[in-house]
Amino acid sequence: MQTNNVILPPKTIGIIGGGQLGRMMAIAARYMGYKIAVLDPTPDCPTAQVADVQITADYDDMNAIKELTKISDVVTYEFENVDLDAATYIEAQGKLPQGAFALEVTQNREKEKSTIRDLGLPVPNFSIVKNGEEAEIALQDVRLPAVIKTCRGGYDGKGQLKIETDADKADAVKFAEEQGHCIIEEWITFDKEISVVFSRSLQGDIAFFPISENEHRDHILYKTTVPANVSEAVQEKAYQAARLLGEKMKIVGTFAIEMFVRGDEIYLNEMAPRPHNSGHYSIEACNVSQFDQHVLAICGLPLKPIELLQPAIMVNILGEDIDDLLDYVKTNPYGHSHLYGKAAAKVKRKMGHITFVGKDMEDVLSQVEQYEKSK
């Protein structure tokens, strides 16, 4: 863990990963007066465009990791698939306040689900298989529909297969035989998906952002609405579960948990040990953003009390949406657009987002409807 209690500007924050989350971390840190170093294999990546230094190397290049650690006063990451040897090395140097444990858990679905279950928190029924033969046996007792996922990697719907009928089981067995280590989960029928985003300080203080409600299209987050339309019982259960996980895993920084809601019940789905797509609304809608809080936490500074200033809806901008967005901003004053500086606008690739805020949710919904009609 971090040995220096407080990292003050103009010291250097090192970021592993140069995508949009790193970019927004860097922008928040720059406002506070910090310098930024980033390690990413892609030259002029989104984070490098706002950084002081880029180390262009693969994430598991230990020479590059050592260089980043040397020139940085504290190191963080923008995605969970960080090389564990690298994370362990940086932690041993006293410069990774988030530690390697949160990475170890969240980059492996078996460890993630087991951690949740062992705390007595609600999670869909699951079984772990290592090959096709084990999958075939496990599927005999699985209630359909179900889903099989790789235990490592996979995002935005990649690395998984839905099992809806007995006829689909053969495809699931083949999937397990090809992929190896997999998790088979009961498919939860839910009313809505929510995200709980929070930040936890080195001292153990936790600040929760308002719970947001997510809508996906083609397995990719399409839009996030805040505040979520959920009962007080759901809010209480969601925050309680997040607090328990945050304390058990000794989280430092911003952390996100996706949950399914059915009636007044919640089921924990996936965790992310860093700022999250569903928390982007906080930049405009709150008095402090998820990126601000992350920087404060990893630098050993006190977290700010969080207030929702206005209701908001954030809409993701994919590669196929860029032209529509640029046409929209020419003539419409509503919406705060963020483009991430990615070189190529590919279909289904997250290129940016736009956040709408207003005096009430009716006002926000009207703005979003106007935007969607313009496309």
Short mmCIF file of the C-alpha atoms (twelve columns), coordinates in Angstrom:
data_MODEL
# 
_entry.id   MODEL 
# 
loop_
_atom_site.group_PDB 
_atom_site.id 
_atom_site.type_symbol 
_atom_site.label_atom_id 
_atom_site.label_alt_id 
_atom_site.label_comp_id 
_atom_site.label_asym_id 
_atom_site.label_seq_id 
_atom_site.Cartn_x 
_atom_site.Cartn_y 
_atom_site.Cartn_z 
_atom_site.pdbx_PDB_model_num 
ATOM 1   C CA . MET A 1   0.000   0.000   0.000   1 
ATOM 2   C CA . GLN A 2   0.991   3.640   -0.205  1 
ATOM 3   C CA . THR A 3   3.569   4.633   2.387   1 
ATOM 4   C CA . ASN A 4   3.398   8.405   1.846   1 
ATOM 5   C CA . ASN A 5   0.234   9.687   3.486   1 
ATOM 6   C CA . VAL A 6   -0.376  12.733  1.317   1 
ATOM 7   C CA . ILE A 7   0.645   13.485  -2.280  1 
ATOM 8   C CA . LEU A 8   0.293   17.192  -3.027  1 
ATOM 9   C CA . PRO A 9   0.512   19.139  -6.312  1 
ATOM 10  C CA . PRO A 10  2.627   19.531  -8.361  1 
ATOM 11  C CA . LYS A 11  3.716   15.935  -7.795  1 
ATOM 12  C CA . THR A 12  3.207   13.334  -10.524 1 
ATOM 13  C CA . ILE A 13  0.366   10.830  -10.811 1 
ATOM 14  C CA . GLY A 14  1.181   7.813   -12.979 1 
ATOM 15  C CA . ILE A 15  -1.679  6.145   -14.853 1 
ATOM 16  C CA . ILE A 16  -1.593  2.643   -16.314 1 
ATOM 17  C CA . GLY A 17  -3.855  2.723   -19.359 1 
ATOM 18  C CA . GLY A 18  -4.393  5.583   -21.748 1 
ATOM 19  C CA . GLY A 19  -8.098  5.383   -22.595 1 
ATOM 20  C CA . GLN A 20  -10.961 7.711   -21.789 1 
ATOM 21  C CA . LEU A 21  -11.061 6.947   -18.065 1 
ATOM 22  C CA . GLY A 22  -7.369  7.781   -17.746 1 
ATOM 23  C CA . ARG A 23  -7.970  10.941  -19.757 1 
ATOM 24  C CA . MET A 24  -10.748 12.133  -17.452 1 
ATOM 25  C CA . MET A 25  -8.678  11.219  -14.370 1 
ATOM 26  C CA . ALA A 26  -5.817  13.250  -15.821 1 
ATOM 27  C CA . ILE A 27  -8.030  16.259  -16.558 1 
ATOM 28  C CA . ALA A 28  -9.371  16.229  -12.991 1 
ATOM 29  C CA . ALA A 29  -5.834  15.925  -11.612 1 
ATOM 30  C CA . ARG A 30  -4.554  18.737  -13.853 1 
ATOM 31  C CA . TYR A 31  -7.215  21.093  -12.505 1 
ATOM 32  C CA . MET A 32  -5.834  20.353  -9.050  1 
ATOM 33  C CA . GLY A 33  -2.274  21.079  -10.197 1 
ATOM 34  C CA . TYR A 34  -0.807  17.579  -10.550 1 
ATOM 35  C CA . LYS A 35  1.480   16.374  -13.318 1 
ATOM 36  C CA . ILE A 36  0.593   13.239  -15.269 1 
ATOM 37  C CA . ALA A 37  2.580   10.303  -16.637 1 
ATOM 38  C CA . VAL A 38  0.832   7.550   -18.592 1 
ATOM 39  C CA . LEU A 39  1.858   4.076   -19.707 1 
ATOM 40  C CA . ASP A 40  0.089   2.811   -22.822 1 
ATOM 41  C CA . PRO A 41  1.197   0.941   -25.954 1 
ATOM 42  C CA . THR A 42  -0.610  3.347   -28.314 1 
ATOM 43  C CA . PRO A 43  1.220   6.598   -29.128 1 
ATOM 44  C CA . ASP A 44  -0.872  9.740   -28.592 1 
ATOM 45  C CA . CYS A 45  -3.574  7.779   -26.782 1 
ATOM 46  C CA . PRO A 46  -6.448  9.791   -25.210 1 
ATOM 47  C CA . THR A 47  -4.653  10.176  -21.851 1 
ATOM 48  C CA . ALA A 48  -1.321  11.068  -23.455 1 
ATOM 49  C CA . GLN A 49  -3.007  14.059  -25.103 1 
ATOM 50  C CA . VAL A 50  -3.400  15.668  -21.663 1 
ATOM 51  C CA . ALA A 51  -0.326  14.177  -19.949 1 
ATOM 52  C CA . ASP A 52  3.189   15.468  -19.342 1 
ATOM 53  C CA . VAL A 53  4.877   12.164  -20.176 1 
ATOM 54  C CA . GLN A 54  3.893   9.041   -22.095 1 
ATOM 55  C CA . ILE A 55  5.762   5.770   -21.745 1 
ATOM 56  C CA . THR A 56  4.875   3.843   -24.896 1 
ATOM 57  C CA . ALA A 57  5.024   0.174   -23.922 1 
ATOM 58  C CA . ASP A 58  2.894   -2.875  -23.201 1 
ATOM 59  C CA . TYR A 59  1.233   -3.029  -19.797 1 
ATOM 60  C CA . ASP A 60  3.278   -6.069  -18.722 1 
ATOM 61  C CA . ASP A 61  6.614   -4.568  -19.751 1 
ATOM 62  C CA . MET A 62  8.338   -4.553  -16.362 1 
ATOM 63  C CA . ASN A 63  11.045  -2.115  -17.466 1 
ATOM 64  C CA . ALA A 64  8.305   0.326   -18.447 1 
ATOM 65  C CA . ILE A 65  6.436   -0.332  -15.186 1 
ATOM 66  C CA . LYS A 66  9.611   0.404   -13.236 1 
ATOM 67  C CA . GLU A 67  10.149  3.614   -15.196 1 
ATOM 68  C CA . LEU A 68  6.564   4.753   -14.556 1 
ATOM 69  C CA . THR A 69  6.932   3.948   -10.861 1 
ATOM 70  C CA . LYS A 70  10.223  5.845   -10.647 1 
ATOM 71  C CA . ILE A 71  8.923   9.064   -12.206 1 
ATOM 72  C CA . SER A 72  5.553   8.975   -10.381 1 
ATOM 73  C CA . ASP A 73  4.783   9.853   -6.778  1 
ATOM 74  C CA . VAL A 74  1.634   7.706   -6.853  1 
ATOM 75  C CA . VAL A 75  0.290   5.269   -9.456  1 
ATOM 76  C CA . THR A 76  -3.268  4.339   -10.418 1 
ATOM 77  C CA . TYR A 77  -4.954  2.474   -13.279 1 
ATOM 78  C CA . GLU A 78  -7.928  3.008   -15.539 1 
ATOM 79  C CA . PHE A 79  -8.861  -0.621  -16.212 1 
ATOM 80  C CA . GLU A 80  -8.814  -3.825  -14.200 1 
ATOM 81  C CA . ASN A 81  -6.760  -6.116  -16.437 1 
ATOM 82  C CA . VAL A 82  -3.478  -4.733  -15.140 1 
ATOM 83  C CA . ASP A 83  -0.663  -7.284  -14.951 1 
ATOM 84  C CA . LEU A 84  -0.689  -8.556  -11.348 1 
ATOM 85  C CA . ASP A 85  3.108   -8.850  -11.174 1 
ATOM 86  C CA . ALA A 86  3.328   -5.214  -12.198 1 
ATOM 87  C CA . ALA A 87  0.724   -4.161  -9.628  1 
ATOM 88  C CA . THR A 88  2.477   -6.143  -6.891  1 
ATOM 89  C CA . TYR A 89  5.783   -4.468  -7.759  1 
ATOM 90  C CA . ILE A 90  4.302   -0.958  -7.616  1 
ATOM 91  C CA . GLU A 91  2.547   -1.762  -4.342  1 
ATOM 92  C CA . ALA A 92  5.841   -2.960  -2.865  1 
ATOM 93  C CA . GLN A 93  7.351   0.434   -3.745  1 
ATOM 94  C CA . GLY A 94  4.630   2.111   -1.686  1 
ATOM 95  C CA . LYS A 95  3.080   3.842   -4.691  1 
ATOM 96  C CA . LEU A 96  -0.136  1.884   -5.408  1 
ATOM 97  C CA . PRO A 97  -2.658  2.898   -2.737  1 
ATOM 98  C CA . GLN A 98  -5.375  0.804   -4.414  1 
ATOM 99  C CA . GLY A 99  -3.226  -2.284  -3.933  1 
ATOM 100 C CA . ALA A 100 -3.140  -5.430  -6.063  1 
ATOM 101 C CA . PHE A 101 -5.941  -7.298  -4.253  1 
ATOM 102 C CA . ALA A 102 -8.850  -5.389  -5.836  1 
ATOM 103 C CA . LEU A 103 -7.344  -6.124  -9.252  1 
ATOM 104 C CA . GLU A 104 -6.882  -9.797  -8.421  1 
ATOM 105 C CA . VAL A 105 -10.569 -10.085 -7.495  1 
ATOM 106 C CA . THR A 106 -12.168 -8.023  -10.242 1 
ATOM 107 C CA . GLN A 107 -10.174 -9.436  -13.152 1 
ATOM 108 C CA . ASN A 108 -11.388 -12.955 -12.328 1 
ATOM 109 C CA . ARG A 109 -15.127 -13.637 -12.303 1 
ATOM 110 C CA . GLU A 110 -14.747 -16.684 -10.057 1 
ATOM 111 C CA . LYS A 111 -12.959 -14.648 -7.371  1 
ATOM 112 C CA . GLU A 112 -15.369 -11.755 -7.864  1 
ATOM 113 C CA . LYS A 113 -18.516 -13.829 -7.401  1 
ATOM 114 C CA . SER A 114 -16.975 -15.856 -4.564  1 
ATOM 115 C CA . THR A 115 -16.003 -12.680 -2.692  1 
ATOM 116 C CA . ILE A 116 -19.560 -11.379 -2.982  1 
ATOM 117 C CA . ARG A 117 -21.109 -14.703 -1.946  1 
ATOM 118 C CA . ASP A 118 -18.732 -15.185 0.995   1 
ATOM 119 C CA . LEU A 119 -19.901 -11.860 2.420   1 
ATOM 120 C CA . GLY A 120 -23.473 -13.152 2.362   1 
ATOM 121 C CA . LEU A 121 -24.512 -10.700 -0.345  1 
ATOM 122 C CA . PRO A 122 -27.099 -11.657 -2.981  1 
ATOM 123 C CA . VAL A 123 -25.599 -12.960 -6.228  1 
ATOM 124 C CA . PRO A 124 -27.058 -15.131 -9.013  1 
ATOM 125 C CA . ASN A 125 -26.445 -18.872 -8.555  1 
ATOM 126 C CA . PHE A 126 -23.252 -19.876 -10.348 1 
ATOM 127 C CA . SER A 127 -20.847 -22.739 -10.947 1 
ATOM 128 C CA . ILE A 128 -17.249 -22.756 -12.162 1 
ATOM 129 C CA . VAL A 129 -16.089 -25.096 -14.956 1 
ATOM 130 C CA . LYS A 130 -12.649 -25.669 -16.458 1 
ATOM 131 C CA . ASN A 131 -13.551 -27.544 -19.664 1 
ATOM 132 C CA . GLY A 132 -16.379 -28.897 -21.796 1 
ATOM 133 C CA . GLU A 133 -16.842 -32.053 -19.728 1 
ATOM 134 C CA . GLU A 134 -17.300 -30.073 -16.498 1 
ATOM 135 C CA . ALA A 135 -19.677 -27.713 -18.308 1 
ATOM 136 C CA . GLU A 136 -21.798 -30.612 -19.520 1 
ATOM 137 C CA . ILE A 137 -22.120 -31.926 -15.956 1 
ATOM 138 C CA . ALA A 138 -22.861 -28.481 -14.484 1 
ATOM 139 C CA . LEU A 139 -25.516 -27.740 -17.101 1 
ATOM 140 C CA . GLN A 140 -27.558 -30.744 -15.978 1 
ATOM 141 C CA . ASP A 141 -28.501 -28.874 -12.796 1 
ATOM 142 C CA . VAL A 142 -28.721 -25.326 -14.153 1 
ATOM 143 C CA . ARG A 143 -32.103 -23.642 -14.394 1 
ATOM 144 C CA . LEU A 144 -32.558 -21.989 -17.782 1 
ATOM 145 C CA . PRO A 145 -32.103 -19.386 -19.044 1 
ATOM 146 C CA . ALA A 146 -28.474 -19.097 -17.992 1 
ATOM 147 C CA . VAL A 147 -25.262 -17.542 -19.296 1 
ATOM 148 C CA . ILE A 148 -21.727 -18.853 -19.628 1 
ATOM 149 C CA . LYS A 149 -18.868 -16.350 -19.438 1 
ATOM 150 C CA . THR A 150 -15.104 -16.517 -19.534 1 
ATOM 151 C CA . CYS A 151 -13.683 -15.993 -16.036 1 
ATOM 152 C CA . ARG A 152 -11.097 -13.558 -17.362 1 
ATOM 153 C CA . GLY A 153 -11.483 -10.787 -19.920 1 
ATOM 154 C CA . GLY A 154 -14.640 -9.918  -21.805 1 
ATOM 155 C CA . TYR A 155 -16.626 -6.683  -21.622 1 
ATOM 156 C CA . ASP A 156 -19.601 -5.057  -23.352 1 
ATOM 157 C CA . GLY A 157 -21.108 -8.489  -23.994 1 
ATOM 158 C CA . LYS A 158 -17.927 -10.099 -25.313 1 
ATOM 159 C CA . GLY A 159 -16.741 -13.444 -23.940 1 
ATOM 160 C CA . GLN A 160 -20.184 -14.783 -23.060 1 
ATOM 161 C CA . LEU A 161 -23.014 -16.898 -24.432 1 
ATOM 162 C CA . LYS A 162 -26.663 -17.026 -23.359 1 
ATOM 163 C CA . ILE A 163 -28.181 -20.484 -22.838 1 
ATOM 164 C CA . GLU A 164 -31.946 -20.264 -23.396 1 
ATOM 165 C CA . THR A 165 -32.954 -23.842 -24.266 1 
ATOM 166 C CA . ASP A 166 -31.622 -27.378 -23.869 1 
ATOM 167 C CA . ALA A 167 -30.523 -27.166 -27.502 1 
ATOM 168 C CA . ASP A 168 -28.152 -24.309 -26.561 1 
ATOM 169 C CA . LYS A 169 -26.282 -26.477 -24.055 1 
ATOM 170 C CA . ALA A 170 -24.148 -28.050 -26.782 1 
ATOM 171 C CA . ASP A 171 -22.923 -24.582 -27.789 1 
ATOM 172 C CA . ALA A 172 -22.158 -23.825 -24.134 1 
ATOM 173 C CA . VAL A 173 -20.134 -27.043 -23.794 1 
ATOM 174 C CA . LYS A 174 -18.192 -26.105 -26.933 1 
ATOM 175 C CA . PHE A 175 -17.664 -22.583 -25.550 1 
ATOM 176 C CA . ALA A 176 -16.226 -24.020 -22.323 1 
ATOM 177 C CA . GLU A 177 -14.008 -26.442 -24.215 1 
ATOM 178 C CA . GLU A 178 -12.576 -23.583 -26.299 1 
ATOM 179 C CA . GLN A 179 -12.301 -20.985 -23.520 1 
ATOM 180 C CA . GLY A 180 -11.355 -23.135 -20.530 1 
ATOM 181 C CA . HIS A 181 -11.998 -21.426 -17.182 1 
ATOM 182 C CA . CYS A 182 -15.648 -20.272 -17.281 1 
ATOM 183 C CA . ILE A 183 -18.529 -19.355 -15.009 1 
ATOM 184 C CA . ILE A 184 -22.111 -20.523 -15.627 1 
ATOM 185 C CA . GLU A 185 -24.642 -18.186 -14.019 1 
ATOM 186 C CA . GLU A 186 -28.373 -18.296 -13.589 1 
ATOM 187 C CA . TRP A 187 -29.963 -15.622 -15.799 1 
ATOM 188 C CA . ILE A 188 -31.632 -13.097 -13.532 1 
ATOM 189 C CA . THR A 189 -34.908 -11.625 -14.752 1 
ATOM 190 C CA . PHE A 190 -34.782 -8.063  -13.475 1 
ATOM 191 C CA . ASP A 191 -36.740 -4.837  -13.570 1 
ATOM 192 C CA . LYS A 192 -33.711 -2.621  -14.055 1 
ATOM 193 C CA . GLU A 193 -29.938 -2.419  -13.668 1 
ATOM 194 C CA . ILE A 194 -28.347 0.112   -11.366 1 
ATOM 195 C CA . SER A 195 -24.818 1.226   -10.578 1 
ATOM 196 C CA . VAL A 196 -23.452 2.129   -7.177  1 
ATOM 197 C CA . VAL A 197 -20.355 4.289   -7.572  1 
ATOM 198 C CA . PHE A 198 -18.443 5.295   -4.474  1 
ATOM 199 C CA . SER A 199 -15.031 6.533   -3.417  1 
ATOM 200 C CA . ARG A 200 -13.125 5.328   -0.381  1 
ATOM 201 C CA . SER A 201 -10.202 7.153   1.187   1 
ATOM 202 C CA . LEU A 202 -6.960  5.788   2.591   1 
ATOM 203 C CA . GLN A 203 -8.437  6.454   6.031   1 
ATOM 204 C CA . GLY A 204 -11.506 4.299   5.240   1 
ATOM 205 C CA . ASP A 205 -14.074 7.069   4.734   1 
ATOM 206 C CA . ILE A 206 -16.670 6.308   2.040   1 
ATOM 207 C CA . ALA A 207 -18.589 8.838   -0.081  1 
ATOM 208 C CA . PHE A 208 -21.438 7.499   -2.242  1 
ATOM 209 C CA . PHE A 209 -22.593 9.015   -5.505  1 
ATOM 210 C CA . PRO A 210 -26.347 8.952   -6.193  1 
ATOM 211 C CA . ILE A 211 -27.462 5.564   -7.507  1 
ATOM 212 C CA . SER A 212 -27.838 5.582   -11.282 1 
ATOM 213 C CA . GLU A 213 -30.084 3.523   -13.566 1 
ATOM 214 C CA . ASN A 214 -28.594 1.966   -16.694 1 
ATOM 215 C CA . GLU A 215 -30.010 1.088   -20.092 1 
ATOM 216 C CA . HIS A 216 -27.994 -1.137  -22.444 1 
ATOM 217 C CA . ARG A 217 -28.220 -1.673  -26.175 1 
ATOM 218 C CA . ASP A 218 -26.369 -4.579  -27.800 1 
ATOM 219 C CA . HIS A 219 -24.670 -5.278  -24.432 1 
ATOM 220 C CA . ILE A 220 -23.153 -1.760  -24.377 1 
ATOM 221 C CA . LEU A 221 -24.251 0.910   -21.918 1 
ATOM 222 C CA . TYR A 222 -26.476 3.297   -23.878 1 
ATOM 223 C CA . LYS A 223 -27.572 5.733   -21.204 1 
ATOM 224 C CA . THR A 224 -27.464 6.332   -17.469 1 
ATOM 225 C CA . THR A 225 -30.198 8.175   -15.569 1 
ATOM 226 C CA . VAL A 226 -29.730 9.723   -12.139 1 
ATOM 227 C CA . PRO A 227 -31.325 9.609   -9.685  1 
ATOM 228 C CA . ALA A 228 -32.430 6.028   -10.312 1 
ATOM 229 C CA . ASN A 229 -36.134 5.320   -9.933  1 
ATOM 230 C CA . VAL A 230 -35.800 2.817   -7.084  1 
ATOM 231 C CA . SER A 231 -37.340 2.430   -3.652  1 
ATOM 232 C CA . GLU A 232 -35.692 3.498   -0.413  1 
ATOM 233 C CA . ALA A 233 -35.373 -0.200  0.465   1 
ATOM 234 C CA . VAL A 234 -33.353 -0.838  -2.698  1 
ATOM 235 C CA . GLN A 235 -31.173 2.209   -2.068  1 
ATOM 236 C CA . GLU A 236 -30.445 1.086   1.475   1 
ATOM 237 C CA . LYS A 237 -29.592 -2.488  0.414   1 
ATOM 238 C CA . ALA A 238 -27.403 -1.269  -2.460  1 
ATOM 239 C CA . TYR A 239 -25.407 1.164   -0.336  1 
ATOM 240 C CA . GLN A 240 -25.068 -1.367  2.488   1 
ATOM 241 C CA . ALA A 241 -23.728 -4.021  0.081   1 
ATOM 242 C CA . ALA A 242 -21.293 -1.551  -1.473  1 
ATOM 243 C CA . ARG A 243 -20.030 -0.414  1.921   1 
ATOM 244 C CA . LEU A 244 -19.466 -4.018  3.021   1 
ATOM 245 C CA . LEU A 245 -17.509 -4.820  -0.147  1 
ATOM 246 C CA . GLY A 246 -15.522 -1.602  0.030   1 
ATOM 247 C CA . GLU A 247 -14.450 -2.305  3.587   1 
ATOM 248 C CA . LYS A 248 -13.761 -6.012  3.036   1 
ATOM 249 C CA . MET A 249 -11.628 -5.359  -0.057  1 
ATOM 250 C CA . LYS A 250 -9.976  -2.269  1.521   1 
ATOM 251 C CA . ILE A 251 -10.817 -0.238  -1.564  1 
ATOM 252 C CA . VAL A 252 -9.008  3.056   -2.125  1 
ATOM 253 C CA . GLY A 253 -10.246 5.356   -4.873  1 
ATOM 254 C CA . THR A 254 -13.414 5.240   -6.947  1 
ATOM 255 C CA . PHE A 255 -15.139 1.866   -7.310  1 
ATOM 256 C CA . ALA A 256 -18.317 0.753   -9.091  1 
ATOM 257 C CA . ILE A 257 -20.729 -2.142  -8.625  1 
ATOM 258 C CA . GLU A 258 -23.426 -3.048  -11.138 1 
ATOM 259 C CA . MET A 259 -26.556 -4.586  -9.611  1 
ATOM 260 C CA . PHE A 260 -29.825 -6.042  -10.867 1 
ATOM 261 C CA . VAL A 261 -33.061 -4.907  -9.222  1 
ATOM 262 C CA . ARG A 262 -36.162 -7.106  -9.039  1 
ATOM 263 C CA . GLY A 263 -38.908 -5.627  -6.915  1 
ATOM 264 C CA . ASP A 264 -37.184 -4.606  -3.700  1 
ATOM 265 C CA . GLU A 265 -34.434 -7.205  -4.096  1 
ATOM 266 C CA . ILE A 266 -30.933 -6.638  -5.470  1 
ATOM 267 C CA . TYR A 267 -28.444 -9.036  -7.042  1 
ATOM 268 C CA . LEU A 268 -24.818 -7.972  -7.389  1 
ATOM 269 C CA . ASN A 269 -23.435 -8.480  -10.867 1 
ATOM 270 C CA . GLU A 270 -19.982 -7.058  -11.640 1 
ATOM 271 C CA . MET A 271 -17.448 -4.757  -9.986  1 
ATOM 272 C CA . ALA A 272 -14.944 -2.284  -11.407 1 
ATOM 273 C CA . PRO A 273 -12.010 -1.054  -9.255  1 
ATOM 274 C CA . ARG A 274 -11.877 2.366   -10.925 1 
ATOM 275 C CA . PRO A 275 -14.191 5.114   -12.213 1 
ATOM 276 C CA . HIS A 276 -17.012 3.751   -14.342 1 
ATOM 277 C CA . ASN A 277 -18.899 4.669   -17.496 1 
ATOM 278 C CA . SER A 278 -22.126 4.951   -15.493 1 
ATOM 279 C CA . GLY A 279 -20.539 7.586   -13.223 1 
ATOM 280 C CA . HIS A 280 -19.665 10.093  -15.955 1 
ATOM 281 C CA . TYR A 281 -22.822 12.086  -15.191 1 
ATOM 282 C CA . SER A 282 -21.113 13.257  -11.982 1 
ATOM 283 C CA . ILE A 283 -18.905 15.701  -13.933 1 
ATOM 284 C CA . GLU A 284 -21.855 18.039  -14.555 1 
ATOM 285 C CA . ALA A 285 -24.573 16.802  -12.210 1 
ATOM 286 C CA . CYS A 286 -22.660 16.714  -8.902  1 
ATOM 287 C CA . ASN A 287 -20.558 19.157  -6.928  1 
ATOM 288 C CA . VAL A 288 -17.610 16.752  -7.295  1 
ATOM 289 C CA . SER A 289 -16.985 14.138  -9.988  1 
ATOM 290 C CA . GLN A 290 -16.017 10.488  -9.649  1 
ATOM 291 C CA . PHE A 291 -12.631 11.452  -11.116 1 
ATOM 292 C CA . ASP A 292 -12.070 14.275  -8.620  1 
ATOM 293 C CA . GLN A 293 -12.807 11.918  -5.742  1 
ATOM 294 C CA . HIS A 294 -10.524 9.249   -7.190  1 
ATOM 295 C CA . VAL A 295 -7.604  11.662  -7.326  1 
ATOM 296 C CA . LEU A 296 -8.273  12.893  -3.794  1 
ATOM 297 C CA . ALA A 297 -8.439  9.317   -2.477  1 
ATOM 298 C CA . ILE A 298 -5.254  7.988   -4.072  1 
ATOM 299 C CA . CYS A 299 -3.376  11.109  -3.003  1 
ATOM 300 C CA . GLY A 300 -4.388  10.644  0.643   1 
ATOM 301 C CA . LEU A 301 -6.608  13.730  0.744   1 
ATOM 302 C CA . PRO A 302 -10.060 13.935  2.363   1 
ATOM 303 C CA . LEU A 303 -13.075 13.127  0.184   1 
ATOM 304 C CA . LYS A 304 -15.665 15.808  -0.461  1 
ATOM 305 C CA . PRO A 305 -19.297 15.362  0.626   1 
ATOM 306 C CA . ILE A 306 -21.281 14.557  -2.528  1 
ATOM 307 C CA . GLU A 307 -24.378 16.464  -3.624  1 
ATOM 308 C CA . LEU A 308 -26.540 15.891  -6.695  1 
ATOM 309 C CA . LEU A 309 -27.033 19.401  -8.035  1 
ATOM 310 C CA . GLN A 310 -29.409 18.482  -10.879 1 
ATOM 311 C CA . PRO A 311 -30.999 15.342  -12.297 1 
ATOM 312 C CA . ALA A 312 -29.120 14.058  -15.329 1 
ATOM 313 C CA . ILE A 313 -29.032 11.579  -18.178 1 
ATOM 314 C CA . MET A 314 -25.757 10.566  -19.802 1 
ATOM 315 C CA . VAL A 315 -25.791 9.051   -23.296 1 
ATOM 316 C CA . ASN A 316 -22.786 7.224   -24.717 1 
ATOM 317 C CA . ILE A 317 -21.463 8.299   -28.120 1 
ATOM 318 C CA . LEU A 318 -20.301 5.338   -30.215 1 
ATOM 319 C CA . GLY A 319 -18.354 5.462   -33.470 1 
ATOM 320 C CA . GLU A 320 -21.536 5.434   -35.535 1 
ATOM 321 C CA . ASP A 321 -22.948 8.390   -33.504 1 
ATOM 322 C CA . ILE A 322 -20.126 10.896  -33.992 1 
ATOM 323 C CA . ASP A 323 -21.517 12.663  -37.084 1 
ATOM 324 C CA . ASP A 324 -24.961 12.961  -35.499 1 
ATOM 325 C CA . LEU A 325 -23.468 14.458  -32.345 1 
ATOM 326 C CA . LEU A 326 -21.429 17.014  -34.290 1 
ATOM 327 C CA . ASP A 327 -24.527 18.022  -36.267 1 
ATOM 328 C CA . TYR A 328 -26.518 18.318  -33.034 1 
ATOM 329 C CA . VAL A 329 -24.048 20.615  -31.225 1 
ATOM 330 C CA . LYS A 330 -24.032 23.042  -34.163 1 
ATOM 331 C CA . THR A 331 -27.558 24.205  -33.393 1 
ATOM 332 C CA . ASN A 332 -28.485 22.958  -29.885 1 
ATOM 333 C CA . PRO A 333 -27.337 24.537  -26.611 1 
ATOM 334 C CA . TYR A 334 -28.403 21.578  -24.440 1 
ATOM 335 C CA . GLY A 335 -26.092 18.790  -23.383 1 
ATOM 336 C CA . HIS A 336 -22.442 18.712  -22.319 1 
ATOM 337 C CA . SER A 337 -20.477 16.721  -24.885 1 
ATOM 338 C CA . HIS A 338 -17.181 14.959  -24.135 1 
ATOM 339 C CA . LEU A 339 -15.113 13.447  -26.929 1 
ATOM 340 C CA . TYR A 340 -12.235 11.216  -25.951 1 
ATOM 341 C CA . GLY A 341 -9.636  11.935  -28.621 1 
ATOM 342 C CA . LYS A 342 -9.609  8.443   -30.117 1 
ATOM 343 C CA . ALA A 343 -8.035  8.248   -33.554 1 
ATOM 344 C CA . ALA A 344 -10.588 6.044   -35.352 1 
ATOM 345 C CA . ALA A 345 -14.375 6.150   -35.026 1 
ATOM 346 C CA . LYS A 346 -15.222 2.451   -35.177 1 
ATOM 347 C CA . VAL A 347 -18.727 0.992   -34.947 1 
ATOM 348 C CA . LYS A 348 -19.680 0.197   -31.297 1 
ATOM 349 C CA . ARG A 349 -16.497 1.850   -30.030 1 
ATOM 350 C CA . LYS A 350 -17.033 4.359   -27.209 1 
ATOM 351 C CA . MET A 351 -15.901 7.694   -28.624 1 
ATOM 352 C CA . GLY A 352 -17.440 10.036  -26.073 1 
ATOM 353 C CA . HIS A 353 -20.567 10.856  -24.127 1 
ATOM 354 C CA . ILE A 354 -23.076 13.668  -23.737 1 
ATOM 355 C CA . THR A 355 -24.722 14.565  -20.433 1 
ATOM 356 C CA . PHE A 356 -28.022 16.402  -20.149 1 
ATOM 357 C CA . VAL A 357 -28.936 18.202  -16.927 1 
ATOM 358 C CA . GLY A 358 -32.028 20.208  -16.041 1 
ATOM 359 C CA . LYS A 359 -34.189 21.653  -13.306 1 
ATOM 360 C CA . ASP A 360 -36.210 18.425  -13.088 1 
ATOM 361 C CA . MET A 361 -36.341 15.024  -14.768 1 
ATOM 362 C CA . GLU A 362 -39.102 16.136  -17.133 1 
ATOM 363 C CA . ASP A 363 -36.788 18.855  -18.430 1 
ATOM 364 C CA . VAL A 364 -33.911 16.385  -18.848 1 
ATOM 365 C CA . LEU A 365 -36.078 13.822  -20.653 1 
ATOM 366 C CA . SER A 366 -37.254 16.540  -23.027 1 
ATOM 367 C CA . GLN A 367 -33.646 17.420  -23.899 1 
ATOM 368 C CA . VAL A 368 -32.746 13.764  -24.501 1 
ATOM 369 C CA . GLU A 369 -35.813 13.289  -26.693 1 
ATOM 370 C CA . GLN A 370 -34.788 16.320  -28.754 1 
ATOM 371 C CA . TYR A 371 -31.284 14.891  -29.141 1 
ATOM 372 C CA . GLU A 372 -32.538 11.460  -30.174 1 
ATOM 373 C CA . LYS A 373 -34.949 12.943  -32.709 1 
ATOM 374 C CA . SER A 374 -32.063 14.853  -34.292 1 
ATOM 375 C CA . LYS A 375 -30.193 11.661  -35.150 1 
# 
